[in-house]
CSV table of C-alpha atoms in Angstrom, one decimal:
chain,number,residue,atom,x,y,z
A,1,UNK,CA,0.0,0.0,0.0
A,2,UNK,CA,2.9,2.4,0.8
A,3,UNK,CA,4.4,1.7,-2.6
A,4,UNK,CA,1.2,2.6,-4.4
A,5,UNK,CA,1.0,5.9,-2.5
A,6,UNK,CA,4.6,6.8,-3.2
A,7,UNK,CA,4.1,6.0,-6.9
A,8,UNK,CA,0.9,8.1,-7.0
A,9,UNK,CA,2.7,11.0,-5.3
A,10,UNK,CA,5.7,10.9,-7.6
A,11,UNK,CA,3.4,10.8,-10.6
A,12,UNK,CA,1.3,13.7,-9.3
A,13,UNK,CA,4.4,15.8,-8.6
A,14,UNK,CA,5.7,15.1,-12.1
A,15,UNK,CA,2.3,16.1,-13.5
A,16,UNK,CA,2.2,19.4,-11.5
A,17,UNK,CA,5.8,20.2,-12.6
A,18,UNK,CA,4.8,19.6,-16.2
A,19,UNK,CA,1.8,21.9,-15.9
A,20,UNK,CA,3.9,24.6,-14.1
A,21,UNK,CA,6.4,24.5,-17.0
A,22,UNK,CA,3.5,24.9,-19.5
A,23,UNK,CA,2.0,27.8,-17.5
A,24,UNK,CA,5.3,29.6,-17.4
A,25,UNK,CA,5.7,29.3,-21.2
A,26,UNK,CA,2.2,30.4,-22.0
A,27,UNK,CA,2.8,34.0,-20.9
A,28,UNK,CA,6.2,34.4,-22.7
A,29,UNK,CA,6.5,36.1,-26.1
A,30,UNK,CA,6.8,33.4,-28.9
A,31,UNK,CA,10.1,33.0,-30.7
A,32,UNK,CA,8.6,31.4,-33.8
A,33,UNK,CA,9.3,33.1,-37.1
A,34,UNK,CA,6.5,32.8,-39.7
A,35,UNK,CA,9.0,31.6,-42.3
A,36,UNK,CA,7.8,32.0,-45.8
A,37,UNK,CA,6.2,35.3,-45.1
A,38,UNK,CA,8.9,36.7,-42.8
A,39,UNK,CA,12.5,35.7,-43.6
A,40,UNK,CA,15.1,35.9,-40.9
A,41,UNK,CA,18.1,38.1,-42.0
A,42,UNK,CA,21.4,36.3,-42.4
A,43,UNK,CA,24.7,37.2,-40.8
A,44,UNK,CA,27.3,39.1,-42.7
A,45,UNK,CA,29.6,36.2,-43.1
A,46,UNK,CA,26.9,33.7,-44.1
A,47,UNK,CA,27.7,31.4,-47.0
A,48,UNK,CA,24.8,30.4,-49.1
A,49,UNK,CA,24.0,29.7,-52.8
A,50,UNK,CA,26.8,30.1,-55.3
A,51,UNK,CA,26.8,32.7,-58.0
A,52,UNK,CA,29.0,33.4,-61.0
A,53,UNK,CA,29.6,37.1,-61.6
A,54,UNK,CA,30.2,39.2,-64.7
A,55,UNK,CA,32.2,42.3,-65.6
A,56,UNK,CA,30.3,45.6,-66.4
A,57,UNK,CA,30.8,45.0,-70.1
A,58,UNK,CA,28.8,41.7,-69.9
A,59,UNK,CA,31.7,39.3,-70.1
A,60,UNK,CA,31.9,36.4,-67.7
A,61,UNK,CA,34.5,36.6,-64.9
A,62,UNK,CA,35.2,32.9,-64.9
A,63,UNK,CA,38.3,32.0,-67.0
A,64,UNK,CA,37.9,28.2,-66.6
A,65,UNK,CA,41.1,27.8,-64.5
A,66,UNK,CA,39.4,25.2,-62.3
A,67,UNK,CA,41.2,26.5,-59.1
A,68,UNK,CA,37.8,26.5,-57.4
A,69,UNK,CA,37.4,22.8,-58.2
A,70,UNK,CA,40.9,22.1,-56.9
A,71,UNK,CA,40.2,23.9,-53.7
A,72,UNK,CA,36.9,22.3,-53.0
A,73,UNK,CA,37.3,19.7,-50.2
A,74,UNK,CA,34.0,17.9,-51.1
A,75,UNK,CA,34.9,17.7,-54.8
A,76,UNK,CA,31.5,19.3,-55.6
A,77,UNK,CA,32.7,21.5,-58.5
A,78,UNK,CA,33.4,20.5,-62.1
A,79,UNK,CA,34.9,22.9,-64.6
A,80,UNK,CA,35.7,22.2,-68.2
A,81,UNK,CA,37.5,25.0,-70.1
A,82,UNK,CA,36.9,26.2,-73.6
A,83,UNK,CA,39.0,28.5,-75.9
A,84,UNK,CA,37.9,32.1,-76.5
A,85,UNK,CA,38.2,33.7,-80.0
A,86,UNK,CA,37.6,37.3,-81.1
A,87,UNK,CA,34.4,36.1,-82.9
A,88,UNK,CA,33.0,34.2,-79.9
A,89,UNK,CA,34.2,35.6,-76.6
A,90,UNK,CA,32.8,34.7,-73.2
A,91,UNK,CA,35.5,36.0,-70.9
A,92,UNK,CA,38.4,38.5,-71.2
A,93,UNK,CA,41.2,35.8,-71.1
A,94,UNK,CA,42.2,33.0,-73.5
A,95,UNK,CA,39.8,30.5,-71.9
A,96,UNK,CA,36.4,30.4,-70.4
A,97,UNK,CA,34.3,27.9,-68.5
A,98,UNK,CA,32.5,25.9,-71.2
A,99,UNK,CA,31.0,23.7,-68.5
A,100,UNK,CA,30.6,24.8,-64.9
A,101,UNK,CA,28.7,22.6,-62.5
A,102,UNK,CA,28.3,22.5,-58.7
A,103,UNK,CA,26.7,19.6,-57.0
A,104,UNK,CA,24.9,21.3,-54.2
A,105,UNK,CA,24.3,18.0,-52.4
A,106,UNK,CA,28.0,17.6,-51.9
A,107,UNK,CA,28.8,21.2,-51.2
A,108,UNK,CA,29.7,21.9,-47.6
A,109,UNK,CA,29.7,25.8,-48.0
A,110,UNK,CA,33.2,26.4,-46.6
A,111,UNK,CA,34.0,29.1,-49.2
A,112,UNK,CA,37.3,27.8,-50.4
A,113,UNK,CA,36.1,28.1,-54.0
A,114,UNK,CA,35.5,31.8,-53.4
A,115,UNK,CA,38.9,32.3,-51.9
A,116,UNK,CA,40.7,30.4,-54.7
A,117,UNK,CA,39.1,32.3,-57.6
A,118,UNK,CA,41.6,34.8,-59.1
A,119,UNK,CA,38.9,36.8,-60.9
A,120,UNK,CA,36.3,36.9,-58.1
A,121,UNK,CA,33.9,35.0,-60.4
A,122,UNK,CA,32.4,32.6,-57.9
A,123,UNK,CA,30.7,34.2,-54.8
A,124,UNK,CA,28.7,32.6,-52.1
A,125,UNK,CA,25.6,34.7,-51.6
A,126,UNK,CA,23.1,35.0,-48.7
A,127,UNK,CA,20.4,32.9,-50.4
A,128,UNK,CA,19.6,29.8,-48.4
A,129,UNK,CA,16.4,28.4,-50.0
A,130,UNK,CA,18.0,25.5,-51.9
A,131,UNK,CA,15.4,22.7,-51.5
A,132,UNK,CA,14.0,20.6,-54.4
A,133,UNK,CA,12.1,17.4,-55.1
A,134,UNK,CA,14.8,15.5,-57.0
A,135,UNK,CA,18.6,15.1,-56.9
A,136,UNK,CA,19.1,16.1,-60.5
A,137,UNK,CA,18.0,19.6,-59.9
A,138,UNK,CA,20.6,20.0,-57.2
A,139,UNK,CA,23.4,20.0,-59.8
A,140,UNK,CA,23.6,23.7,-60.6
A,141,UNK,CA,24.9,24.4,-64.1
A,142,UNK,CA,26.4,27.5,-65.5
A,143,UNK,CA,23.0,28.7,-66.8
A,144,UNK,CA,21.6,28.6,-63.3
A,145,UNK,CA,24.7,30.1,-61.6
A,146,UNK,CA,25.5,33.0,-64.0
A,147,UNK,CA,24.0,36.4,-63.1
A,148,UNK,CA,22.3,38.2,-66.0
A,149,UNK,CA,24.3,41.0,-67.7
A,150,UNK,CA,23.7,44.6,-66.6
A,151,UNK,CA,20.8,46.4,-68.2
A,152,UNK,CA,21.5,47.4,-71.8
A,153,UNK,CA,24.7,45.4,-72.0
A,154,UNK,CA,24.9,42.3,-74.3
A,155,UNK,CA,25.5,39.0,-72.7
A,156,UNK,CA,27.9,36.3,-73.9
A,157,UNK,CA,29.1,35.3,-76.3
A,158,UNK,CA,30.3,38.6,-77.8
A,159,UNK,CA,32.2,39.5,-80.9
A,160,UNK,CA,35.1,41.9,-80.0
A,161,UNK,CA,37.7,43.6,-82.2
A,162,UNK,CA,40.8,41.5,-82.9
A,163,UNK,CA,43.3,41.4,-80.1
A,164,UNK,CA,41.4,43.8,-77.9
A,165,UNK,CA,41.3,41.3,-75.0
A,166,UNK,CA,44.8,40.2,-73.9
A,167,UNK,CA,44.2,40.0,-70.1
A,168,UNK,CA,42.3,37.5,-68.1
A,169,UNK,CA,41.5,40.0,-65.4
A,170,UNK,CA,40.1,43.4,-66.4
A,171,UNK,CA,41.3,46.6,-64.9
A,172,UNK,CA,39.3,48.2,-62.1
A,173,UNK,CA,37.3,50.5,-64.4
A,174,UNK,CA,35.5,47.6,-66.0
A,175,UNK,CA,35.0,45.6,-62.8
A,176,UNK,CA,31.3,45.3,-61.7
A,177,UNK,CA,30.5,45.9,-58.0
A,178,UNK,CA,29.0,42.9,-56.2
């Protein structure tokens, strides 16, 4: 009989303690963020979705050097270089990224690709909505990563005067601001 009373009392005490916790929480301000309608701001150093930038003249910054792929510890980046000509020019240098793919399922967002890029072409933005319904859509191709050219500026490929582009990295006057 004593065991039953002890068991009942311990259950009752646990029940009252649970209710006390509930009553304390009821009167506090909620911390829930109504996500799709209200988006929580990210920190300044947050690393999210990748983006391939352009110069102000519409040319792509990526020169196909594949240093980003070499620096990636998760081996999530694949770059295949192509040769530029004066008739078909994608970037200021001799080469451009003919194929640029990032497997976002493998990416661990450390930012080594951003640090390794000599032309500041690849940048990790503050976008964090990366969900999808299938694995194939998580392989971001160059078409999905490349930002559109500035308004009124032609995109790539461009035709340029012969030998007008002899540098892979353009001077500061033609560099677009992030």
